[in-house]
PDB file of C-alpha atoms and ligand atoms in Angstrom:
ATOM      1  CA  MET D   1       7.185 -64.707-123.546  1.00  0.00           C
ATOM      2  CA  TYR D   2       8.133 -64.804-127.530  1.00  0.00           C
ATOM      3  CA  ILE D   3       6.361 -63.632-129.628  1.00  0.00           C
ATOM      4  CA  GLY D   4       6.220 -63.023-133.726  1.00  0.00           C
ATOM      5  CA  ARG D   5       4.184 -62.639-136.176  1.00  0.00           C
ATOM      6  CA  PHE D   6       3.350 -62.756-140.622  1.00  0.00           C
ATOM      7  CA  ALA D   7       2.568 -59.170-141.762  1.00  0.00           C
ATOM      8  CA  PRO D   8       2.134 -59.337-145.814  1.00  0.00           C
ATOM      9  CA  SER D   9       0.468 -56.722-148.068  1.00  0.00           C
ATOM     10  CA  PRO D  10      -2.850 -56.853-149.732  1.00  0.00           C
ATOM     11  CA  SER D  11      -0.992 -56.060-153.089  1.00  0.00           C
ATOM     12  CA  GLY D  12      -0.680 -59.641-154.315  1.00  0.00           C
ATOM     13  CA  PRO D  13      -1.773 -63.509-153.104  1.00  0.00           C
ATOM     14  CA  LEU D  14       0.819 -65.017-150.999  1.00  0.00           C
ATOM     15  CA  HIS D  15       4.005 -66.045-153.083  1.00  0.00           C
ATOM     16  CA  PHE D  16       7.193 -67.807-152.699  1.00  0.00           C
ATOM     17  CA  GLY D  17       8.748 -65.095-151.917  1.00  0.00           C
ATOM     18  CA  SER D  18       6.537 -64.875-148.849  1.00  0.00           C
ATOM     19  CA  LEU D  19       5.397 -68.503-147.832  1.00  0.00           C
ATOM     20  CA  VAL D  20       9.562 -67.857-147.243  1.00  0.00           C
ATOM     21  CA  ALA D  21       8.718 -64.987-144.990  1.00  0.00           C
ATOM     22  CA  ALA D  22       5.561 -66.595-143.662  1.00  0.00           C
ATOM     23  CA  LEU D  23       7.012 -70.453-142.614  1.00  0.00           C
ATOM     24  CA  GLY D  24      10.158 -68.819-141.311  1.00  0.00           C
ATOM     25  CA  SER D  25       8.306 -66.659-138.946  1.00  0.00           C
ATOM     26  CA  TYR D  26       5.915 -69.566-137.961  1.00  0.00           C
ATOM     27  CA  PHE D  27       8.757 -71.880-137.436  1.00  0.00           C
ATOM     28  CA  GLN D  28      11.292 -69.394-135.059  1.00  0.00           C
ATOM     29  CA  ALA D  29       8.250 -68.632-133.282  1.00  0.00           C
ATOM     30  CA  LYS D  30       6.790 -71.771-132.443  1.00  0.00           C
ATOM     31  CA  SER D  31       9.846 -73.464-131.262  1.00  0.00           C
ATOM     32  CA  HIS D  32       9.915 -70.694-128.944  1.00  0.00           C
ATOM     33  CA  SER D  33       6.191 -72.207-127.671  1.00  0.00           C
ATOM     34  CA  GLY D  34       5.723 -68.539-128.670  1.00  0.00           C
ATOM     35  CA  GLN D  35       3.079 -66.708-130.159  1.00  0.00           C
ATOM     36  CA  TRP D  36       2.518 -66.642-134.057  1.00  0.00           C
ATOM     37  CA  LEU D  37       0.190 -63.499-134.957  1.00  0.00           C
ATOM     38  CA  VAL D  38      -0.469 -62.806-138.410  1.00  0.00           C
ATOM     39  CA  ARG D  39      -1.741 -58.407-139.556  1.00  0.00           C
ATOM     40  CA  ILE D  40      -2.203 -57.465-142.469  1.00  0.00           C
ATOM     41  CA  GLU D  41      -0.800 -54.112-144.119  1.00  0.00           C
ATOM     42  CA  ASP D  42      -3.868 -51.829-145.626  1.00  0.00           C
ATOM     43  CA  ILE D  43      -2.448 -49.282-145.603  1.00  0.00           C
ATOM     44  CA  ASP D  44      -1.732 -48.116-149.184  1.00  0.00           C
ATOM     45  CA  PRO D  45      -5.419 -49.043-150.804  1.00  0.00           C
ATOM     46  CA  PRO D  46      -3.358 -47.801-154.847  1.00  0.00           C
ATOM     47  CA  ARG D  47      -1.306 -50.504-154.637  1.00  0.00           C
ATOM     48  CA  GLU D  48      -4.214 -53.366-152.840  1.00  0.00           C
ATOM     49  CA  VAL D  49      -5.583 -55.710-154.821  1.00  0.00           C
ATOM     50  CA  ALA D  50      -9.656 -56.642-153.847  1.00  0.00           C
ATOM     51  CA  GLY D  51      -9.852 -59.777-152.413  1.00  0.00           C
ATOM     52  CA  ALA D  52      -5.875 -60.412-151.956  1.00  0.00           C
ATOM     53  CA  ALA D  53      -6.230 -60.329-148.098  1.00  0.00           C
ATOM     54  CA  SER D  54      -8.272 -62.879-147.923  1.00  0.00           C
ATOM     55  CA  LEU D  55      -6.689 -65.234-150.502  1.00  0.00           C
ATOM     56  CA  ILE D  56      -3.588 -64.876-148.346  1.00  0.00           C
ATOM     57  CA  LEU D  57      -5.704 -65.593-145.058  1.00  0.00           C
ATOM     58  CA  LYS D  58      -6.447 -69.003-146.546  1.00  0.00           C
ATOM     59  CA  THR D  59      -3.491 -69.604-147.970  1.00  0.00           C
ATOM     60  CA  LEU D  60      -2.157 -69.958-144.897  1.00  0.00           C
ATOM     61  CA  GLU D  61      -5.223 -72.301-143.725  1.00  0.00           C
ATOM     62  CA  ALA D  62      -3.905 -74.500-146.750  1.00  0.00           C
ATOM     63  CA  TYR D  63      -0.871 -74.560-145.489  1.00  0.00           C
ATOM     64  CA  GLN D  64      -1.483 -75.201-142.471  1.00  0.00           C
ATOM     65  CA  LEU D  65      -0.172 -72.217-141.122  1.00  0.00           C
ATOM     66  CA  HIS D  66      -2.473 -71.234-138.109  1.00  0.00           C
ATOM     67  CA  TRP D  67      -2.064 -68.111-136.210  1.00  0.00           C
ATOM     68  CA  ASP D  68      -2.627 -66.721-132.740  1.00  0.00           C
ATOM     69  CA  GLY D  69      -6.112 -64.157-131.790  1.00  0.00           C
ATOM     70  CA  GLY D  70      -7.869 -61.643-134.900  1.00  0.00           C
ATOM     71  CA  VAL D  71      -5.735 -61.284-137.152  1.00  0.00           C
ATOM     72  CA  LEU D  72      -5.053 -57.067-137.465  1.00  0.00           C
ATOM     73  CA  TYR D  73      -5.282 -54.756-139.857  1.00  0.00           C
ATOM     74  CA  GLN D  74      -3.426 -52.023-140.802  1.00  0.00           C
ATOM     75  CA  SER D  75      -6.584 -49.973-141.756  1.00  0.00           C
ATOM     76  CA  SER D  76      -8.480 -50.506-138.263  1.00  0.00           C
ATOM     77  CA  ARG D  77      -5.655 -47.878-137.195  1.00  0.00           C
ATOM     78  CA  LEU D  78      -4.613 -44.817-138.648  1.00  0.00           C
ATOM     79  CA  ASP D  79      -6.863 -42.889-135.795  1.00  0.00           C
ATOM     80  CA  ALA D  80      -3.669 -43.897-133.805  1.00  0.00           C
ATOM     81  CA  TYR D  81      -1.303 -43.194-136.707  1.00  0.00           C
ATOM     82  CA  GLN D  82      -1.793 -39.787-136.412  1.00  0.00           C
ATOM     83  CA  ALA D  83      -2.483 -38.836-132.928  1.00  0.00           C
ATOM     84  CA  GLN D  84       1.360 -40.247-133.163  1.00  0.00           C
ATOM     85  CA  ILE D  85       2.029 -37.608-135.850  1.00  0.00           C
ATOM     86  CA  ASP D  86       0.112 -34.890-134.289  1.00  0.00           C
ATOM     87  CA  HIS D  87       2.071 -35.427-131.237  1.00  0.00           C
ATOM     88  CA  TRP D  88       6.027 -35.308-132.675  1.00  0.00           C
ATOM     89  CA  LEU D  89       5.065 -32.420-133.830  1.00  0.00           C
ATOM     90  CA  HIS D  90       3.376 -30.660-131.614  1.00  0.00           C
ATOM     91  CA  GLN D  91       6.405 -31.675-129.681  1.00  0.00           C
ATOM     92  CA  GLY D  92       8.902 -30.090-133.176  1.00  0.00           C
ATOM     93  CA  GLN D  93       9.947 -34.093-133.958  1.00  0.00           C
ATOM     94  CA  ALA D  94       8.516 -34.354-136.884  1.00  0.00           C
ATOM     95  CA  TYR D  95       7.898 -30.921-139.524  1.00  0.00           C
ATOM     96  CA  LEU D  96       5.996 -30.886-142.666  1.00  0.00           C
ATOM     97  CA  CYS D  97       7.993 -31.001-145.922  1.00  0.00           C
ATOM     98  CA  GLU D  98       7.274 -29.625-149.460  1.00  0.00           C
ATOM     99  CA  CYS D  99       9.453 -31.151-151.894  1.00  0.00           C
ATOM    100  CA  THR D 100       9.260 -32.761-153.926  1.00  0.00           C
ATOM    101  CA  ARG D 101      10.817 -36.463-155.266  1.00  0.00           C
ATOM    102  CA  LYS D 102      12.503 -34.361-157.856  1.00  0.00           C
ATOM    103  CA  GLN D 103      14.463 -31.586-156.104  1.00  0.00           C
ATOM    104  CA  ILE D 104      15.227 -34.605-153.596  1.00  0.00           C
ATOM    105  CA  LYS D 105      17.073 -36.468-156.076  1.00  0.00           C
ATOM    106  CA  ALA D 106      18.413 -33.117-157.630  1.00  0.00           C
ATOM    107  CA  LEU D 107      20.170 -32.583-154.903  1.00  0.00           C
ATOM    108  CA  GLY D 108      21.995 -35.884-154.117  1.00  0.00           C
ATOM    109  CA  GLY D 109      19.013 -38.471-154.036  1.00  0.00           C
ATOM    110  CA  TYR D 110      19.159 -37.857-150.059  1.00  0.00           C
ATOM    111  CA  TYR D 111      16.940 -35.451-148.019  1.00  0.00           C
ATOM    112  CA  GLN D 112      19.012 -32.660-147.152  1.00  0.00           C
ATOM    113  CA  GLY D 113      16.595 -31.674-144.349  1.00  0.00           C
ATOM    114  CA  THR D 114      15.621 -28.958-146.838  1.00  0.00           C
ATOM    115  CA  CYS D 115      12.759 -27.910-144.739  1.00  0.00           C
ATOM    116  CA  ARG D 116      13.407 -28.157-140.893  1.00  0.00           C
ATOM    117  CA  ASP D 117      13.465 -24.747-140.126  1.00  0.00           C
ATOM    118  CA  LYS D 118      11.032 -23.713-142.657  1.00  0.00           C
ATOM    119  CA  ALA D 119       7.905 -24.105-140.274  1.00  0.00           C
ATOM    120  CA  LEU D 120       5.736 -24.571-142.820  1.00  0.00           C
ATOM    121  CA  SER D 121       1.819 -24.886-142.072  1.00  0.00           C
ATOM    122  CA  ALA D 122      -0.626 -27.813-142.403  1.00  0.00           C
ATOM    123  CA  SER D 123      -1.218 -28.599-145.985  1.00  0.00           C
ATOM    124  CA  ASN D 124      -2.605 -31.269-148.090  1.00  0.00           C
ATOM    125  CA  GLN D 125       0.626 -30.176-149.892  1.00  0.00           C
ATOM    126  CA  CYS D 126       2.817 -31.380-147.611  1.00  0.00           C
ATOM    127  CA  ALA D 127       4.924 -34.418-146.617  1.00  0.00           C
ATOM    128  CA  VAL D 128       5.320 -35.804-142.687  1.00  0.00           C
ATOM    129  CA  ARG D 129       9.475 -36.114-141.750  1.00  0.00           C
ATOM    130  CA  LEU D 130      10.797 -36.760-138.439  1.00  0.00           C
ATOM    131  CA  LYS D 131      13.608 -35.207-137.662  1.00  0.00           C
ATOM    132  CA  MET D 132      16.511 -37.990-137.366  1.00  0.00           C
ATOM    133  CA  HIS D 133      18.159 -38.001-134.044  1.00  0.00           C
ATOM    134  CA  HIS D 134      19.461 -41.799-133.585  1.00  0.00           C
ATOM    135  CA  PRO D 135      20.582 -42.335-136.921  1.00  0.00           C
ATOM    136  CA  VAL D 136      20.898 -46.650-136.659  1.00  0.00           C
ATOM    137  CA  GLU D 137      24.309 -47.686-139.350  1.00  0.00           C
ATOM    138  CA  SER D 138      23.787 -50.825-137.801  1.00  0.00           C
ATOM    139  CA  PHE D 139      22.022 -53.902-136.361  1.00  0.00           C
ATOM    140  CA  ILE D 140      22.426 -57.440-134.965  1.00  0.00           C
ATOM    141  CA  ASP D 141      21.129 -59.828-137.010  1.00  0.00           C
ATOM    142  CA  GLN D 142      20.055 -63.384-135.091  1.00  0.00           C
ATOM    143  CA  ARG D 143      21.515 -65.421-138.207  1.00  0.00           C
ATOM    144  CA  TYR D 144      23.887 -62.955-140.128  1.00  0.00           C
ATOM    145  CA  GLY D 145      25.964 -60.952-137.695  1.00  0.00           C
ATOM    146  CA  GLN D 146      26.255 -57.445-138.077  1.00  0.00           C
ATOM    147  CA  LEU D 147      24.149 -55.654-141.246  1.00  0.00           C
ATOM    148  CA  ASN D 148      25.255 -52.570-141.986  1.00  0.00           C
ATOM    149  CA  ILE D 149      22.436 -49.759-143.657  1.00  0.00           C
ATOM    150  CA  PRO D 150      24.491 -46.668-145.674  1.00  0.00           C
ATOM    151  CA  LYS D 151      25.221 -43.411-143.760  1.00  0.00           C
ATOM    152  CA  ALA D 152      23.490 -41.198-146.069  1.00  0.00           C
ATOM    153  CA  LEU D 153      19.908 -43.794-145.477  1.00  0.00           C
ATOM    154  CA  ALA D 154      20.227 -43.400-141.944  1.00  0.00           C
ATOM    155  CA  GLU D 155      20.396 -39.719-141.652  1.00  0.00           C
ATOM    156  CA  GLU D 156      18.199 -39.153-143.413  1.00  0.00           C
ATOM    157  CA  ASP D 157      14.738 -37.297-141.319  1.00  0.00           C
ATOM    158  CA  PHE D 158      12.607 -40.299-143.518  1.00  0.00           C
ATOM    159  CA  ILE D 159       9.104 -39.789-144.397  1.00  0.00           C
ATOM    160  CA  ILE D 160       6.447 -40.878-141.721  1.00  0.00           C
ATOM    161  CA  LYS D 161       3.650 -39.936-143.440  1.00  0.00           C
ATOM    162  CA  ARG D 162       3.560 -39.030-147.534  1.00  0.00           C
ATOM    163  CA  ARG D 163       2.456 -36.609-149.678  1.00  0.00           C
ATOM    164  CA  ASP D 164      -0.993 -38.179-150.902  1.00  0.00           C
ATOM    165  CA  GLY D 165      -2.112 -38.424-147.292  1.00  0.00           C
ATOM    166  CA  LEU D 166      -1.297 -41.810-146.256  1.00  0.00           C
ATOM    167  CA  PHE D 167       1.049 -43.271-143.818  1.00  0.00           C
ATOM    168  CA  ALA D 168       4.401 -44.748-144.387  1.00  0.00           C
ATOM    169  CA  TYR D 169       5.060 -48.700-144.259  1.00  0.00           C
ATOM    170  CA  ASN D 170       8.323 -47.875-141.190  1.00  0.00           C
ATOM    171  CA  LEU D 171       5.591 -45.565-138.908  1.00  0.00           C
ATOM    172  CA  ALA D 172       3.028 -48.164-138.543  1.00  0.00           C
ATOM    173  CA  VAL D 173       4.832 -51.470-138.898  1.00  0.00           C
ATOM    174  CA  VAL D 174       6.474 -49.943-135.561  1.00  0.00           C
ATOM    175  CA  LEU D 175       3.205 -48.215-133.639  1.00  0.00           C
ATOM    176  CA  ASP D 176       1.946 -52.103-134.259  1.00  0.00           C
ATOM    177  CA  ASP D 177       4.964 -54.289-133.533  1.00  0.00           C
ATOM    178  CA  ILE D 178       5.067 -52.552-130.127  1.00  0.00           C
ATOM    179  CA  TYR D 179       1.140 -52.280-129.602  1.00  0.00           C
ATOM    180  CA  GLN D 180       0.883 -55.999-130.585  1.00  0.00           C
ATOM    181  CA  ASN D 181       3.786 -56.669-127.876  1.00  0.00           C
ATOM    182  CA  ILE D 182       6.096 -57.940-130.721  1.00  0.00           C
ATOM    183  CA  THR D 183       9.450 -59.687-129.407  1.00  0.00           C
ATOM    184  CA  GLU D 184      11.132 -60.798-132.678  1.00  0.00           C
ATOM    185  CA  VAL D 185      10.678 -59.324-136.347  1.00  0.00           C
ATOM    186  CA  VAL D 186      11.570 -62.230-139.407  1.00  0.00           C
ATOM    187  CA  ARG D 187      10.753 -61.116-142.233  1.00  0.00           C
ATOM    188  CA  GLY D 188      12.194 -60.877-145.801  1.00  0.00           C
ATOM    189  CA  ALA D 189      16.153 -59.650-145.892  1.00  0.00           C
ATOM    190  CA  ASP D 190      14.557 -57.562-149.155  1.00  0.00           C
ATOM    191  CA  LEU D 191      13.534 -55.159-145.464  1.00  0.00           C
ATOM    192  CA  ILE D 192      17.318 -55.131-144.074  1.00  0.00           C
ATOM    193  CA  GLU D 193      17.710 -50.446-144.945  1.00  0.00           C
ATOM    194  CA  PRO D 194      14.062 -50.278-143.551  1.00  0.00           C
ATOM    195  CA  THR D 195      15.137 -51.895-140.083  1.00  0.00           C
ATOM    196  CA  GLY D 196      17.708 -49.403-139.323  1.00  0.00           C
ATOM    197  CA  ARG D 197      15.029 -46.787-139.466  1.00  0.00           C
ATOM    198  CA  GLN D 198      12.170 -48.744-137.209  1.00  0.00           C
ATOM    199  CA  ILE D 199      15.253 -49.194-135.012  1.00  0.00           C
ATOM    200  CA  SER D 200      15.484 -45.328-134.821  1.00  0.00           C
ATOM    201  CA  LEU D 201      11.433 -45.258-134.482  1.00  0.00           C
ATOM    202  CA  TYR D 202      11.850 -47.136-131.401  1.00  0.00           C
ATOM    203  CA  LYS D 203      14.879 -45.460-130.311  1.00  0.00           C
ATOM    204  CA  THR D 204      12.179 -42.047-130.591  1.00  0.00           C
ATOM    205  CA  LEU D 205       9.365 -43.457-129.208  1.00  0.00           C
ATOM    206  CA  GLU D 206      11.928 -44.750-125.672  1.00  0.00           C
ATOM    207  CA  VAL D 207      10.967 -48.220-126.389  1.00  0.00           C
ATOM    208  CA  GLU D 208      13.201 -51.390-126.589  1.00  0.00           C
ATOM    209  CA  PRO D 209      13.532 -52.238-129.630  1.00  0.00           C
ATOM    210  CA  VAL D 210      12.874 -56.085-130.773  1.00  0.00           C
ATOM    211  CA  SER D 211      15.266 -58.469-132.074  1.00  0.00           C
ATOM    212  CA  TYR D 212      15.374 -59.164-136.181  1.00  0.00           C
ATOM    213  CA  LEU D 213      15.702 -61.930-138.284  1.00  0.00           C
ATOM    214  CA  HIS D 214      16.086 -61.281-141.729  1.00  0.00           C
ATOM    215  CA  LEU D 215      15.148 -64.463-144.069  1.00  0.00           C
ATOM    216  CA  PRO D 216      17.296 -64.764-147.566  1.00  0.00           C
ATOM    217  CA  LEU D 217      15.315 -63.828-149.870  1.00  0.00           C
ATOM    218  CA  ALA D 218      14.049 -65.662-153.686  1.00  0.00           C
ATOM    219  CA  ILE D 219      15.387 -64.189-156.859  1.00  0.00           C
ATOM    220  CA  ASP D 220      14.496 -64.627-159.784  1.00  0.00           C
ATOM    221  CA  ASP D 221      17.647 -65.260-163.338  1.00  0.00           C
ATOM    222  CA  ASN D 222      17.093 -61.194-163.678  1.00  0.00           C
ATOM    223  CA  GLY D 223      18.356 -60.523-159.735  1.00  0.00           C
ATOM    224  CA  ASN D 224      15.241 -59.536-159.114  1.00  0.00           C
ATOM    225  CA  LYS D 225      13.311 -60.257-155.417  1.00  0.00           C
ATOM    226  CA  LEU D 226      10.465 -62.598-156.545  1.00  0.00           C
ATOM    227  CA  SER D 227       7.477 -59.759-155.590  1.00  0.00           C
ATOM    228  CA  LYS D 228       3.908 -59.631-155.833  1.00  0.00           C
ATOM    229  CA  GLN D 229       4.885 -56.437-157.964  1.00  0.00           C
ATOM    230  CA  ASN D 230       6.681 -57.950-159.889  1.00  0.00           C
ATOM    231  CA  HIS D 231       4.282 -60.837-161.284  1.00  0.00           C
ATOM    232  CA  ALA D 232       5.827 -64.048-159.056  1.00  0.00           C
ATOM    233  CA  THR D 233       3.700 -67.047-158.888  1.00  0.00           C
ATOM    234  CA  ALA D 234       0.930 -67.182-157.235  1.00  0.00           C
ATOM    235  CA  ILE D 235       1.479 -70.398-154.786  1.00  0.00           C
ATOM    236  CA  ASP D 236      -0.999 -73.134-155.300  1.00  0.00           C
ATOM    237  CA  LEU D 237      -3.371 -73.864-152.531  1.00  0.00           C
ATOM    238  CA  ASP D 238      -4.893 -77.179-154.024  1.00  0.00           C
ATOM    239  CA  ASN D 239      -1.549 -78.743-153.757  1.00  0.00           C
ATOM    240  CA  PRO D 240       0.821 -77.421-151.302  1.00  0.00           C
ATOM    241  CA  ARG D 241       2.610 -79.985-150.515  1.00  0.00           C
ATOM    242  CA  PRO D 242       5.537 -79.676-153.888  1.00  0.00           C
ATOM    243  CA  THR D 243       5.474 -76.382-153.381  1.00  0.00           C
ATOM    244  CA  LEU D 244       5.837 -76.238-149.202  1.00  0.00           C
ATOM    245  CA  LEU D 245       8.914 -78.456-149.693  1.00  0.00           C
ATOM    246  CA  ASN D 246      10.400 -76.848-151.439  1.00  0.00           C
ATOM    247  CA  ALA D 247      10.306 -73.343-149.499  1.00  0.00           C
ATOM    248  CA  MET D 248      11.705 -75.347-146.859  1.00  0.00           C
ATOM    249  CA  ARG D 249      14.433 -76.606-148.799  1.00  0.00           C
ATOM    250  CA  PHE D 250      15.098 -72.714-149.924  1.00  0.00           C
ATOM    251  CA  LEU D 251      14.759 -72.478-145.847  1.00  0.00           C
ATOM    252  CA  GLY D 252      17.984 -75.484-145.445  1.00  0.00           C
ATOM    253  CA  PHE D 253      16.146 -77.886-144.422  1.00  0.00           C
ATOM    254  CA  ASN D 254      17.063 -81.736-144.938  1.00  0.00           C
ATOM    255  CA  ILE D 255      13.914 -82.836-145.520  1.00  0.00           C
ATOM    256  CA  ASP D 256      13.801 -86.688-144.976  1.00  0.00           C
ATOM    257  CA  SER D 257      12.329 -88.687-146.998  1.00  0.00           C
ATOM    258  CA  HIS D 258       9.494 -90.748-144.694  1.00  0.00           C
ATOM    259  CA  ILE D 259       8.294 -86.894-143.761  1.00  0.00           C
ATOM    260  CA  GLU D 260       7.906 -85.433-147.652  1.00  0.00           C
ATOM    261  CA  THR D 261       5.146 -88.644-148.012  1.00  0.00           C
ATOM    262  CA  GLU D 262       3.168 -86.801-144.735  1.00  0.00           C
ATOM    263  CA  ASN D 263       0.692 -84.766-144.099  1.00  0.00           C
ATOM    264  CA  ILE D 264       0.383 -81.708-144.530  1.00  0.00           C
ATOM    265  CA  GLU D 265      -0.076 -80.589-140.869  1.00  0.00           C
ATOM    266  CA  THR D 266       2.355 -83.279-139.609  1.00  0.00           C
ATOM    267  CA  ILE D 267       5.680 -81.799-142.398  1.00  0.00           C
ATOM    268  CA  ILE D 268       5.375 -77.971-140.575  1.00  0.00           C
ATOM    269  CA  GLN D 269       5.240 -79.881-136.485  1.00  0.00           C
ATOM    270  CA  TRP D 270       8.315 -81.571-138.210  1.00  0.00           C
ATOM    271  CA  GLY D 271       9.192 -78.509-139.238  1.00  0.00           C
ATOM    272  CA  VAL D 272       8.708 -76.284-135.952  1.00  0.00           C
ATOM    273  CA  GLU D 273      10.845 -79.076-133.844  1.00  0.00           C
ATOM    274  CA  ASN D 274      14.019 -79.264-136.130  1.00  0.00           C
ATOM    275  CA  TRP D 275      14.437 -75.468-137.055  1.00  0.00           C
ATOM    276  CA  GLN D 276      17.513 -73.968-135.620  1.00  0.00           C
ATOM    277  CA  LEU D 277      18.833 -71.068-136.690  1.00  0.00           C
ATOM    278  CA  LEU D 278      22.555 -72.016-138.369  1.00  0.00           C
ATOM    279  CA  GLN D 279      20.626 -73.715-140.992  1.00  0.00           C
ATOM    280  CA  LEU D 280      19.238 -71.068-142.726  1.00  0.00           C
ATOM    281  CA  PRO D 281      22.462 -70.540-145.971  1.00  0.00           C
ATOM    282  CA  ASN D 282      24.924 -68.194-145.470  1.00  0.00           C
ATOM    283  CA  LYS D 283      23.813 -66.090-148.263  1.00  0.00           C
ATOM    284  CA  LEU D 284      21.323 -63.494-147.903  1.00  0.00           C
ATOM    285  CA  LYS D 285      20.018 -63.759-151.841  1.00  0.00           C
ATOM    286  CA  ILE D 286      19.040 -66.900-153.461  1.00  0.00           C
ATOM    287  CA  LYS D 287      17.721 -68.438-156.145  1.00  0.00           C
ATOM    288  CA  PRO D 288      15.236 -70.649-155.610  1.00  0.00           C
ATOM    289  CA  PRO D 289      16.768 -74.096-157.298  1.00  0.00           C
ATOM    290  CA  PHE D 290      13.787 -74.615-159.748  1.00  0.00           C
ATOM    291  CA  SER D 291      11.978 -72.211-162.122  1.00  0.00           C
ATOM    292  CA  ASN D 292       8.504 -70.026-161.424  1.00  0.00           C
ATOM    293  CA  GLY D 293       6.774 -72.018-162.906  1.00  0.00           C
ATOM    294  CA  ALA D 294       6.830 -75.657-160.996  1.00  0.00           C
ATOM    295  CA  LEU D 295       5.708 -73.338-158.144  1.00  0.00           C
TER     296      LEU D 295
HETATM  297  N1  LIG R   1       4.547 -55.495-144.968  1.00  0.00           N
HETATM  298  C1  LIG R   1       5.810 -55.552-146.155  1.00  0.00           C
HETATM  299  C2  LIG R   1       5.239 -56.596-147.026  1.00  0.00           C
HETATM  300  O1  LIG R   1       4.859 -57.886-147.822  1.00  0.00           O
HETATM  301  C3  LIG R   1       6.687 -56.581-143.853  1.00  0.00           C
HETATM  302  C4  LIG R   1       6.483 -55.709-142.706  1.00  0.00           C
HETATM  303  C5  LIG R   1       7.266 -56.488-142.067  1.00  0.00           C
HETATM  304  O2  LIG R   1       7.280 -57.845-142.107  1.00  0.00           O
HETATM  305  O3  LIG R   1       7.569 -55.963-141.283  1.00  0.00           O
HETATM  306  O4  LIG R   1       6.419 -56.584-147.367  1.00  0.00           O
END
C-alpha cells in the first residue's frame, strides 16, 4: 500500500511553492491508489505563526485536497523524539556537543567531530549530534535519477537536538515517516540535501528507507526560493482556480481547455488520472511564468 504525505511547517500560510508540494504529493499518492496524510511540523515554536496551521488545513480543503485519517502534529511526538535520543546517547551512538556555530565556521564550516570523545555530560548549553557511521553521498530520485550530496556534508556528525532544546527537523521527519508507515516522500527540491542525512538515519535505525521524489522549486527573479520566510504571497482561498491551474502547469500538466472551467474537485480528479512522473520539467529550479502578484 502506497502511503504518502504532505508535511508543512506552520511558519506562514501556504504559498505557491508549498501548494506545488501539496499537489505533487497528492497526485503521486492518489494515482497509486494510496493514502495521502497531512502532518503539521510544529516543532519550532519561535518560527511558528499563530493560526498558520489551521489556515493551511483550510487552504487544502479549499483546493479539494482531502487527507486520509487525522492530522499528526509533531508537537505531540516530542517524547518519542527524546526517547530515541536518550537511547542513542546511552548506546554511545550520539553525543553532546558544546561547539558554537561561530567556532564551527572558524574551522571551515563543517563540523569536525570536535566533541565526539569529550564525553560531555548533560547541560542545557549542548546540542546532541549523531555519530555518522552511514554517510550518504547520493540517492536515486524517482524522477531525477541520481542526486548527489557534498561529501563533507554527508560525513558530518549532524545535530539531532539543538542547543536551544528544539528537536532537529531531520530526526523528527524520519521518526514520523516511520511511525506513519510512509512509503514515499514527495517534496520540494529544496530538501534534496537533507535527504542524505535522512537516509543515514534510516540506516542507523536499521529501517528500509522510503523512496524519494523531488519536485521542481519555484524561484523568484533573483533565483531565491519562494518561501514563507521571504514573504511569498499567500495563495488565494476564495478563488482557487487560477492558482490551482498555474501550479498544475508548473508541475508539467498540459491542461485541456474544457478542464479549466470545471469545478475544483473535477480538476483535481483529472490531475490524479493524468499524472505521470515524466511530465515533470527537466530542471529542478524554475521561475513560474507569471509574477508573484498573479498568484
Ligand atoms: N516541514 C518541511 C517544510 O515545510 C517539509 C518536510 C518534508 O517534506 O520532509 O519545509
